[in-house]
Amino acid sequence: MSSIPDAQPARPWRPEDGPRPKVWTWPATDRPALKVMSGGKWRYAPVRARQDWPDGTVRYQVEVDLGGDTTIRTVTYQWPQPGLRVARRSSVQPTRGVDEHRQGQMPRRGPAPT
């Protein structure tokens, strides 16, 4: 077991928080990732989005298997905290818009059944 506490999820934005956070995303083919401490183990978590809140806090929305049972959940964490680490950096800058050229390709279909 690790002495590092499990990462604590952040609550979602509410209207009483003021202006909505600015949301940044990366291309599906080059997303950064975090390590998330859960159940005493580090779990790999690709980042879906970064949220910059008006109060100056930063939150990352990640896809993570918290229990090690292959069930992927989308969870948002406030950065920094002891139960989060950088696992992978992206080689591109995030964007606030949707850039179809940066989102990756659809999977190719296999040969037609005969």
mmCIF file of N, CA and C in Angstrom:
data_model
loop_
_atom_site.group_PDB
_atom_site.id
_atom_site.type_symbol
_atom_site.label_atom_id
_atom_site.label_comp_id
_atom_site.label_asym_id
_atom_site.label_seq_id
_atom_site.Cartn_x
_atom_site.Cartn_y
_atom_site.Cartn_z
ATOM 1 N N MET A 1 0.834 -1.188 0.000
ATOM 2 C CA MET A 1 0.000 0.000 0.000
ATOM 3 C C MET A 1 0.879 1.251 0.000
ATOM 4 N N SER A 2 0.365 2.273 -0.624
ATOM 5 C CA SER A 2 1.090 3.530 -0.704
ATOM 6 C C SER A 2 0.669 4.459 0.433
ATOM 7 N N SER A 3 1.586 5.318 0.845
ATOM 8 C CA SER A 3 1.244 6.327 1.851
ATOM 9 C C SER A 3 0.624 7.562 1.206
ATOM 10 N N ILE A 4 0.601 7.581 -0.125
ATOM 11 C CA ILE A 4 -0.008 8.697 -0.850
ATOM 12 C C ILE A 4 -1.522 8.495 -0.859
ATOM 13 N N PRO A 5 -2.303 9.508 -0.468
ATOM 14 C CA PRO A 5 -3.761 9.338 -0.448
ATOM 15 C C PRO A 5 -4.350 9.241 -1.848
ATOM 16 N N ASP A 6 -5.486 8.550 -1.952
ATOM 17 C CA ASP A 6 -6.193 8.480 -3.230
ATOM 18 C C ASP A 6 -6.554 9.884 -3.700
ATOM 19 N N ALA A 7 -6.501 10.086 -4.997
ATOM 20 C CA ALA A 7 -6.901 11.372 -5.579
ATOM 21 C C ALA A 7 -8.376 11.607 -5.291
ATOM 22 N N GLN A 8 -8.714 12.843 -4.990
ATOM 23 C CA GLN A 8 -10.093 13.205 -4.658
ATOM 24 C C GLN A 8 -10.759 13.897 -5.840
ATOM 25 N N PRO A 9 -11.891 13.358 -6.312
ATOM 26 C CA PRO A 9 -12.597 13.991 -7.429
ATOM 27 C C PRO A 9 -13.083 15.395 -7.061
ATOM 28 N N ALA A 10 -13.176 16.232 -8.070
ATOM 29 C CA ALA A 10 -13.676 17.599 -7.898
ATOM 30 C C ALA A 10 -15.160 17.623 -8.258
ATOM 31 N N ARG A 11 -15.877 18.510 -7.640
ATOM 32 C CA ARG A 11 -17.295 18.646 -7.982
ATOM 33 C C ARG A 11 -17.429 19.403 -9.294
ATOM 34 N N PRO A 12 -18.539 19.196 -9.998
ATOM 35 C CA PRO A 12 -18.732 19.913 -11.270
ATOM 36 C C PRO A 12 -19.013 21.397 -11.051
ATOM 37 N N TRP A 13 -18.861 22.159 -12.126
ATOM 38 C CA TRP A 13 -19.171 23.590 -12.106
ATOM 39 C C TRP A 13 -20.667 23.782 -11.881
ATOM 40 N N ARG A 14 -21.016 24.840 -11.135
ATOM 41 C CA ARG A 14 -22.419 25.230 -10.910
ATOM 42 C C ARG A 14 -22.567 26.710 -11.235
ATOM 43 N N PRO A 15 -23.762 27.145 -11.631
ATOM 44 C CA PRO A 15 -23.961 28.564 -11.964
ATOM 45 C C PRO A 15 -23.510 29.514 -10.855
ATOM 46 N N GLU A 16 -23.678 29.119 -9.594
ATOM 47 C CA GLU A 16 -23.267 30.011 -8.497
ATOM 48 C C GLU A 16 -21.740 30.156 -8.392
ATOM 49 N N ASP A 17 -20.985 29.365 -9.170
ATOM 50 C CA ASP A 17 -19.529 29.493 -9.207
ATOM 51 C C ASP A 17 -19.072 30.676 -10.047
ATOM 52 N N GLY A 18 -20.020 31.307 -10.767
ATOM 53 C CA GLY A 18 -19.654 32.424 -11.629
ATOM 54 C C GLY A 18 -19.527 31.967 -13.072
ATOM 55 N N PRO A 19 -18.685 32.647 -13.845
ATOM 56 C CA PRO A 19 -18.538 32.280 -15.260
ATOM 57 C C PRO A 19 -18.082 30.829 -15.411
ATOM 58 N N ARG A 20 -18.504 30.239 -16.525
ATOM 59 C CA ARG A 20 -18.097 28.856 -16.811
ATOM 60 C C ARG A 20 -16.581 28.783 -16.988
ATOM 61 N N PRO A 21 -16.005 27.642 -16.635
ATOM 62 C CA PRO A 21 -14.556 27.476 -16.877
ATOM 63 C C PRO A 21 -14.245 27.460 -18.367
ATOM 64 N N LYS A 22 -13.026 27.846 -18.701
ATOM 65 C CA LYS A 22 -12.550 27.704 -20.082
ATOM 66 C C LYS A 22 -12.069 26.260 -20.234
ATOM 67 N N VAL A 23 -12.522 25.608 -21.297
ATOM 68 C CA VAL A 23 -12.204 24.194 -21.501
ATOM 69 C C VAL A 23 -11.254 24.047 -22.682
ATOM 70 N N TRP A 24 -10.209 23.272 -22.478
ATOM 71 C CA TRP A 24 -9.186 23.020 -23.482
ATOM 72 C C TRP A 24 -9.146 21.526 -23.766
ATOM 73 N N THR A 25 -8.922 21.165 -25.036
ATOM 74 C CA THR A 25 -8.796 19.752 -25.400
ATOM 75 C C THR A 25 -7.580 19.550 -26.296
ATOM 76 N N TRP A 26 -7.159 18.311 -26.394
ATOM 77 C CA TRP A 26 -6.051 17.907 -27.243
ATOM 78 C C TRP A 26 -6.573 16.969 -28.326
ATOM 79 N N PRO A 27 -5.811 16.783 -29.391
ATOM 80 C CA PRO A 27 -6.247 15.811 -30.402
ATOM 81 C C PRO A 27 -6.278 14.407 -29.802
ATOM 82 N N ALA A 28 -7.212 13.606 -30.265
ATOM 83 C CA ALA A 28 -7.355 12.239 -29.747
ATOM 84 C C ALA A 28 -6.086 11.417 -29.937
ATOM 85 N N THR A 29 -5.291 11.774 -30.910
ATOM 86 C CA THR A 29 -4.073 11.018 -31.206
ATOM 87 C C THR A 29 -2.866 11.440 -30.371
ATOM 88 N N ASP A 30 -2.977 12.515 -29.578
ATOM 89 C CA ASP A 30 -1.832 12.995 -28.797
ATOM 90 C C ASP A 30 -2.302 13.664 -27.507
ATOM 91 N N ARG A 31 -3.049 12.920 -26.699
ATOM 92 C CA ARG A 31 -3.533 13.464 -25.432
ATOM 93 C C ARG A 31 -2.496 13.271 -24.325
ATOM 94 N N PRO A 32 -2.404 14.225 -23.415
ATOM 95 C CA PRO A 32 -1.567 14.004 -22.237
ATOM 96 C C PRO A 32 -2.258 12.990 -21.323
ATOM 97 N N ALA A 33 -1.559 12.571 -20.285
ATOM 98 C CA ALA A 33 -2.143 11.631 -19.333
ATOM 99 C C ALA A 33 -1.621 11.921 -17.931
ATOM 100 N N LEU A 34 -2.420 11.557 -16.957
ATOM 101 C CA LEU A 34 -2.035 11.648 -15.554
ATOM 102 C C LEU A 34 -1.933 10.248 -14.973
ATOM 103 N N LYS A 35 -1.207 10.144 -13.857
ATOM 104 C CA LYS A 35 -1.270 8.957 -13.010
ATOM 105 C C LYS A 35 -2.190 9.348 -11.861
ATOM 106 N N VAL A 36 -3.179 8.518 -11.589
ATOM 107 C CA VAL A 36 -4.163 8.777 -10.532
ATOM 108 C C VAL A 36 -4.004 7.710 -9.456
ATOM 109 N N MET A 37 -3.776 8.114 -8.216
ATOM 110 C CA MET A 37 -3.684 7.159 -7.119
ATOM 111 C C MET A 37 -5.088 6.716 -6.745
ATOM 112 N N SER A 38 -5.329 5.403 -6.808
ATOM 113 C CA SER A 38 -6.630 4.837 -6.454
ATOM 114 C C SER A 38 -6.418 3.451 -5.853
ATOM 115 N N GLY A 39 -6.920 3.249 -4.659
ATOM 116 C CA GLY A 39 -6.767 1.954 -3.999
ATOM 117 C C GLY A 39 -5.324 1.590 -3.742
ATOM 118 N N GLY A 40 -4.490 2.590 -3.519
ATOM 119 C CA GLY A 40 -3.083 2.339 -3.230
ATOM 120 C C GLY A 40 -2.225 2.063 -4.445
ATOM 121 N N LYS A 41 -2.784 2.200 -5.657
ATOM 122 C CA LYS A 41 -2.021 1.962 -6.882
ATOM 123 C C LYS A 41 -2.163 3.139 -7.832
ATOM 124 N N TRP A 42 -1.102 3.374 -8.611
ATOM 125 C CA TRP A 42 -1.159 4.409 -9.636
ATOM 126 C C TRP A 42 -1.888 3.862 -10.854
ATOM 127 N N ARG A 43 -2.879 4.609 -11.350
ATOM 128 C CA ARG A 43 -3.660 4.215 -12.525
ATOM 129 C C ARG A 43 -3.402 5.222 -13.642
ATOM 130 N N TYR A 44 -3.176 4.723 -14.847
ATOM 131 C CA TYR A 44 -2.940 5.569 -16.011
ATOM 132 C C TYR A 44 -4.262 6.187 -16.456
ATOM 133 N N ALA A 45 -4.280 7.494 -16.716
ATOM 134 C CA ALA A 45 -5.522 8.202 -17.022
ATOM 135 C C ALA A 45 -5.323 9.228 -18.137
ATOM 136 N N PRO A 46 -5.690 8.892 -19.383
ATOM 137 C CA PRO A 46 -5.617 9.877 -20.464
ATOM 138 C C PRO A 46 -6.534 11.074 -20.180
ATOM 139 N N VAL A 47 -6.049 12.263 -20.496
ATOM 140 C CA VAL A 47 -6.809 13.492 -20.242
ATOM 141 C C VAL A 47 -7.791 13.736 -21.384
ATOM 142 N N ARG A 48 -9.047 13.971 -21.026
ATOM 143 C CA ARG A 48 -10.069 14.356 -22.006
ATOM 144 C C ARG A 48 -10.101 15.863 -22.187
ATOM 145 N N ALA A 49 -9.947 16.610 -21.066
ATOM 146 C CA ALA A 49 -10.040 18.074 -21.133
ATOM 147 C C ALA A 49 -9.391 18.700 -19.908
ATOM 148 N N ARG A 50 -8.970 19.941 -20.086
ATOM 149 C CA ARG A 50 -8.478 20.779 -18.990
ATOM 150 C C ARG A 50 -9.496 21.888 -18.803
ATOM 151 N N GLN A 51 -9.842 22.185 -17.555
ATOM 152 C CA GLN A 51 -10.767 23.270 -17.239
ATOM 153 C C GLN A 51 -10.017 24.326 -16.434
ATOM 154 N N ASP A 52 -10.017 25.564 -16.929
ATOM 155 C CA ASP A 52 -9.446 26.692 -16.198
ATOM 156 C C ASP A 52 -10.599 27.476 -15.595
ATOM 157 N N TRP A 53 -10.729 27.388 -14.280
ATOM 158 C CA TRP A 53 -11.845 28.037 -13.587
ATOM 159 C C TRP A 53 -11.524 29.503 -13.336
ATOM 160 N N PRO A 54 -12.556 30.359 -13.271
ATOM 161 C CA PRO A 54 -12.335 31.793 -13.037
ATOM 162 C C PRO A 54 -11.590 32.109 -11.736
ATOM 163 N N ASP A 55 -11.686 31.215 -10.735
ATOM 164 C CA ASP A 55 -10.993 31.463 -9.463
ATOM 165 C C ASP A 55 -9.512 31.088 -9.529
ATOM 166 N N GLY A 56 -9.042 30.638 -10.705
ATOM 167 C CA GLY A 56 -7.635 30.310 -10.877
ATOM 168 C C GLY A 56 -7.315 28.830 -10.715
ATOM 169 N N THR A 57 -8.278 28.025 -10.284
ATOM 170 C CA THR A 57 -8.003 26.603 -10.152
ATOM 171 C C THR A 57 -8.038 25.917 -11.509
ATOM 172 N N VAL A 58 -7.341 24.789 -11.589
ATOM 173 C CA VAL A 58 -7.277 23.990 -12.812
ATOM 174 C C VAL A 58 -7.802 22.603 -12.482
ATOM 175 N N ARG A 59 -8.631 22.081 -13.373
ATOM 176 C CA ARG A 59 -9.172 20.731 -13.199
ATOM 177 C C ARG A 59 -8.963 19.959 -14.482
ATOM 178 N N TYR A 60 -8.671 18.680 -14.334
ATOM 179 C CA TYR A 60 -8.481 17.799 -15.478
ATOM 180 C C TYR A 60 -9.561 16.726 -15.476
ATOM 181 N N GLN A 61 -10.191 16.564 -16.625
ATOM 182 C CA GLN A 61 -11.161 15.495 -16.811
ATOM 183 C C GLN A 61 -10.401 14.350 -17.479
ATOM 184 N N VAL A 62 -10.420 13.178 -16.833
ATOM 185 C CA VAL A 62 -9.647 12.039 -17.317
ATOM 186 C C VAL A 62 -10.528 10.805 -17.461
ATOM 187 N N GLU A 63 -10.035 9.846 -18.225
ATOM 188 C CA GLU A 63 -10.640 8.520 -18.317
ATOM 189 C C GLU A 63 -9.751 7.595 -17.499
ATOM 190 N N VAL A 64 -10.331 6.914 -16.499
ATOM 191 C CA VAL A 64 -9.498 6.127 -15.599
ATOM 192 C C VAL A 64 -10.220 4.871 -15.119
ATOM 193 N N ASP A 65 -9.446 3.801 -14.965
ATOM 194 C CA ASP A 65 -9.918 2.543 -14.389
ATOM 195 C C ASP A 65 -9.539 2.576 -12.908
ATOM 196 N N LEU A 66 -10.427 3.071 -12.072
ATOM 197 C CA LEU A 66 -10.108 3.294 -10.660
ATOM 198 C C LEU A 66 -9.905 2.014 -9.860
ATOM 199 N N GLY A 67 -10.608 0.955 -10.227
ATOM 200 C CA GLY A 67 -10.528 -0.270 -9.439
ATOM 201 C C GLY A 67 -9.662 -1.352 -10.026
ATOM 202 N N GLY A 68 -9.094 -1.125 -11.211
ATOM 203 C CA GLY A 68 -8.284 -2.145 -11.837
ATOM 204 C C GLY A 68 -9.101 -3.282 -12.425
ATOM 205 N N ASP A 69 -10.399 -3.036 -12.647
ATOM 206 C CA ASP A 69 -11.286 -4.081 -13.181
ATOM 207 C C ASP A 69 -11.670 -3.826 -14.635
ATOM 208 N N THR A 70 -10.973 -2.929 -15.300
ATOM 209 C CA THR A 70 -11.165 -2.522 -16.701
ATOM 210 C C THR A 70 -12.439 -1.708 -16.929
ATOM 211 N N THR A 71 -13.089 -1.242 -15.871
ATOM 212 C CA THR A 71 -14.227 -0.344 -16.012
ATOM 213 C C THR A 71 -13.701 1.085 -16.070
ATOM 214 N N ILE A 72 -13.834 1.718 -17.221
ATOM 215 C CA ILE A 72 -13.317 3.071 -17.413
ATOM 216 C C ILE A 72 -14.381 4.078 -17.020
ATOM 217 N N ARG A 73 -13.996 5.029 -16.196
ATOM 218 C CA ARG A 73 -14.889 6.101 -15.757
ATOM 219 C C ARG A 73 -14.292 7.442 -16.168
ATOM 220 N N THR A 74 -15.148 8.424 -16.372
ATOM 221 C CA THR A 74 -14.686 9.785 -16.601
ATOM 222 C C THR A 74 -14.798 10.523 -15.275
ATOM 223 N N VAL A 75 -13.665 11.042 -14.798
ATOM 224 C CA VAL A 75 -13.601 11.698 -13.489
ATOM 225 C C VAL A 75 -12.837 13.004 -13.660
ATOM 226 N N THR A 76 -13.256 14.034 -12.918
ATOM 227 C CA THR A 76 -12.570 15.323 -12.929
ATOM 228 C C THR A 76 -11.837 15.514 -11.607
ATOM 229 N N TYR A 77 -10.569 15.929 -11.698
ATOM 230 C CA TYR A 77 -9.745 16.161 -10.517
ATOM 231 C C TYR A 77 -9.178 17.569 -10.547
ATOM 232 N N GLN A 78 -9.139 18.209 -9.372
ATOM 233 C CA GLN A 78 -8.482 19.512 -9.268
ATOM 234 C C GLN A 78 -6.981 19.277 -9.171
ATOM 235 N N TRP A 79 -6.234 20.094 -9.889
ATOM 236 C CA TRP A 79 -4.775 20.021 -9.921
ATOM 237 C C TRP A 79 -4.194 21.174 -9.143
ATOM 238 N N PRO A 80 -3.169 21.033 -8.384
ATOM 239 C CA PRO A 80 -2.478 19.811 -8.039
ATOM 240 C C PRO A 80 -3.067 19.183 -6.784
ATOM 241 N N GLN A 81 -2.734 17.924 -6.542
ATOM 242 C CA GLN A 81 -3.019 17.230 -5.297
ATOM 243 C C GLN A 81 -2.077 16.031 -5.220
ATOM 244 N N PRO A 82 -1.819 15.527 -4.010
ATOM 245 C CA PRO A 82 -0.820 14.460 -3.850
ATOM 246 C C PRO A 82 -1.110 13.200 -4.666
ATOM 247 N N GLY A 83 -2.360 12.869 -4.907
ATOM 248 C CA GLY A 83 -2.716 11.650 -5.617
ATOM 249 C C GLY A 83 -2.717 11.773 -7.128
ATOM 250 N N LEU A 84 -2.123 12.833 -7.669
ATOM 251 C CA LEU A 84 -2.024 13.007 -9.125
ATOM 252 C C LEU A 84 -0.575 13.256 -9.514
ATOM 253 N N ARG A 85 -0.176 12.684 -10.628
ATOM 254 C CA ARG A 85 1.154 12.900 -11.196
ATOM 255 C C ARG A 85 1.024 13.010 -12.711
ATOM 256 N N VAL A 86 1.983 13.641 -13.344
ATOM 257 C CA VAL A 86 2.026 13.685 -14.805
ATOM 258 C C VAL A 86 2.557 12.333 -15.292
ATOM 259 N N ALA A 87 1.823 11.707 -16.205
ATOM 260 C CA ALA A 87 2.262 10.433 -16.784
ATOM 261 C C ALA A 87 2.799 10.635 -18.195
ATOM 262 N N ARG A 88 2.179 11.553 -18.930
ATOM 263 C CA ARG A 88 2.578 11.792 -20.323
ATOM 264 C C ARG A 88 2.218 13.211 -20.704
ATOM 265 N N ARG A 89 3.103 13.862 -21.407
ATOM 266 C CA ARG A 89 2.830 15.200 -21.931
ATOM 267 C C ARG A 89 2.498 15.092 -23.409
ATOM 268 N N SER A 90 1.664 15.988 -23.886
ATOM 269 C CA SER A 90 1.336 16.036 -25.307
ATOM 270 C C SER A 90 2.402 16.847 -26.029
ATOM 271 N N SER A 91 2.623 16.523 -27.289
ATOM 272 C CA SER A 91 3.592 17.294 -28.073
ATOM 273 C C SER A 91 2.933 18.488 -28.754
ATOM 274 N N VAL A 92 1.616 18.649 -28.602
ATOM 275 C CA VAL A 92 0.896 19.771 -29.209
ATOM 276 C C VAL A 92 0.206 20.598 -28.126
ATOM 277 N N GLN A 93 -0.083 21.834 -28.482
ATOM 278 C CA GLN A 93 -0.800 22.709 -27.561
ATOM 279 C C GLN A 93 -2.299 22.398 -27.610
ATOM 280 N N PRO A 94 -2.993 22.529 -26.484
ATOM 281 C CA PRO A 94 -4.433 22.299 -26.504
ATOM 282 C C PRO A 94 -5.164 23.408 -27.249
ATOM 283 N N THR A 95 -6.410 23.149 -27.582
ATOM 284 C CA THR A 95 -7.232 24.130 -28.280
ATOM 285 C C THR A 95 -8.573 24.267 -27.568
ATOM 286 N N ARG A 96 -9.225 25.400 -27.772
ATOM 287 C CA ARG A 96 -10.549 25.604 -27.182
ATOM 288 C C ARG A 96 -11.637 25.284 -28.187
ATOM 289 N N GLY A 97 -11.285 25.070 -29.443
ATOM 290 C CA GLY A 97 -12.262 24.756 -30.476
ATOM 291 C C GLY A 97 -12.110 23.322 -30.936
ATOM 292 N N VAL A 98 -12.977 22.911 -31.809
ATOM 293 C CA VAL A 98 -12.899 21.574 -32.389
ATOM 294 C C VAL A 98 -12.174 21.681 -33.719
ATOM 295 N N ASP A 99 -11.074 21.000 -33.823
ATOM 296 C CA ASP A 99 -10.297 20.979 -35.060
ATOM 297 C C ASP A 99 -10.350 19.558 -35.594
ATOM 298 N N GLU A 100 -11.188 19.329 -36.576
ATOM 299 C CA GLU A 100 -11.393 17.987 -37.110
ATOM 300 C C GLU A 100 -10.089 17.359 -37.612
ATOM 301 N N HIS A 101 -9.140 18.162 -38.065
ATOM 302 C CA HIS A 101 -7.884 17.622 -38.565
ATOM 303 C C HIS A 101 -7.028 17.053 -37.441
ATOM 304 N N ARG A 102 -7.290 17.479 -36.212
ATOM 305 C CA ARG A 102 -6.485 17.029 -35.078
ATOM 306 C C ARG A 102 -7.160 15.932 -34.278
ATOM 307 N N GLN A 103 -8.348 15.508 -34.664
ATOM 308 C CA GLN A 103 -9.096 14.562 -33.848
ATOM 309 C C GLN A 103 -8.834 13.102 -34.184
ATOM 310 N N GLY A 104 -8.020 12.797 -35.157
ATOM 311 C CA GLY A 104 -7.729 11.410 -35.490
ATOM 312 C C GLY A 104 -8.670 10.898 -36.553
ATOM 313 N N GLN A 105 -8.409 9.728 -37.013
ATOM 314 C CA GLN A 105 -9.182 9.119 -38.081
ATOM 315 C C GLN A 105 -10.192 8.129 -37.509
ATOM 316 N N MET A 106 -11.257 7.914 -38.254
ATOM 317 C CA MET A 106 -12.186 6.847 -37.909
ATOM 318 C C MET A 106 -11.506 5.526 -38.242
ATOM 319 N N PRO A 107 -11.809 4.469 -37.487
ATOM 320 C CA PRO A 107 -11.195 3.178 -37.811
ATOM 321 C C PRO A 107 -11.594 2.718 -39.206
ATOM 322 N N ARG A 108 -10.681 2.072 -39.861
ATOM 323 C CA ARG A 108 -10.968 1.534 -41.188
ATOM 324 C C ARG A 108 -11.746 0.249 -41.042
ATOM 325 N N ARG A 109 -12.679 0.040 -41.939
ATOM 326 C CA ARG A 109 -13.431 -1.202 -41.936
ATOM 327 C C ARG A 109 -12.557 -2.310 -42.520
ATOM 328 N N GLY A 110 -12.785 -3.492 -42.037
ATOM 329 C CA GLY A 110 -12.081 -4.660 -42.569
ATOM 330 C C GLY A 110 -12.691 -5.059 -43.893
ATOM 331 N N PRO A 111 -12.206 -6.124 -44.458
ATOM 332 C CA PRO A 111 -12.762 -6.583 -45.738
ATOM 333 C C PRO A 111 -14.231 -6.969 -45.591
ATOM 334 N N ALA A 112 -14.979 -6.766 -46.655
ATOM 335 C CA ALA A 112 -16.400 -7.113 -46.639
ATOM 336 C C ALA A 112 -16.549 -8.626 -46.511
ATOM 337 N N PRO A 113 -17.552 -9.059 -45.710
ATOM 338 C CA PRO A 113 -17.766 -10.509 -45.572
ATOM 339 C C PRO A 113 -18.142 -11.112 -46.923
ATOM 340 N N THR A 114 -17.699 -12.315 -47.163
ATOM 341 C CA THR A 114 -18.001 -12.978 -48.424
ATOM 342 C C THR A 114 -19.074 -14.027 -48.283
#
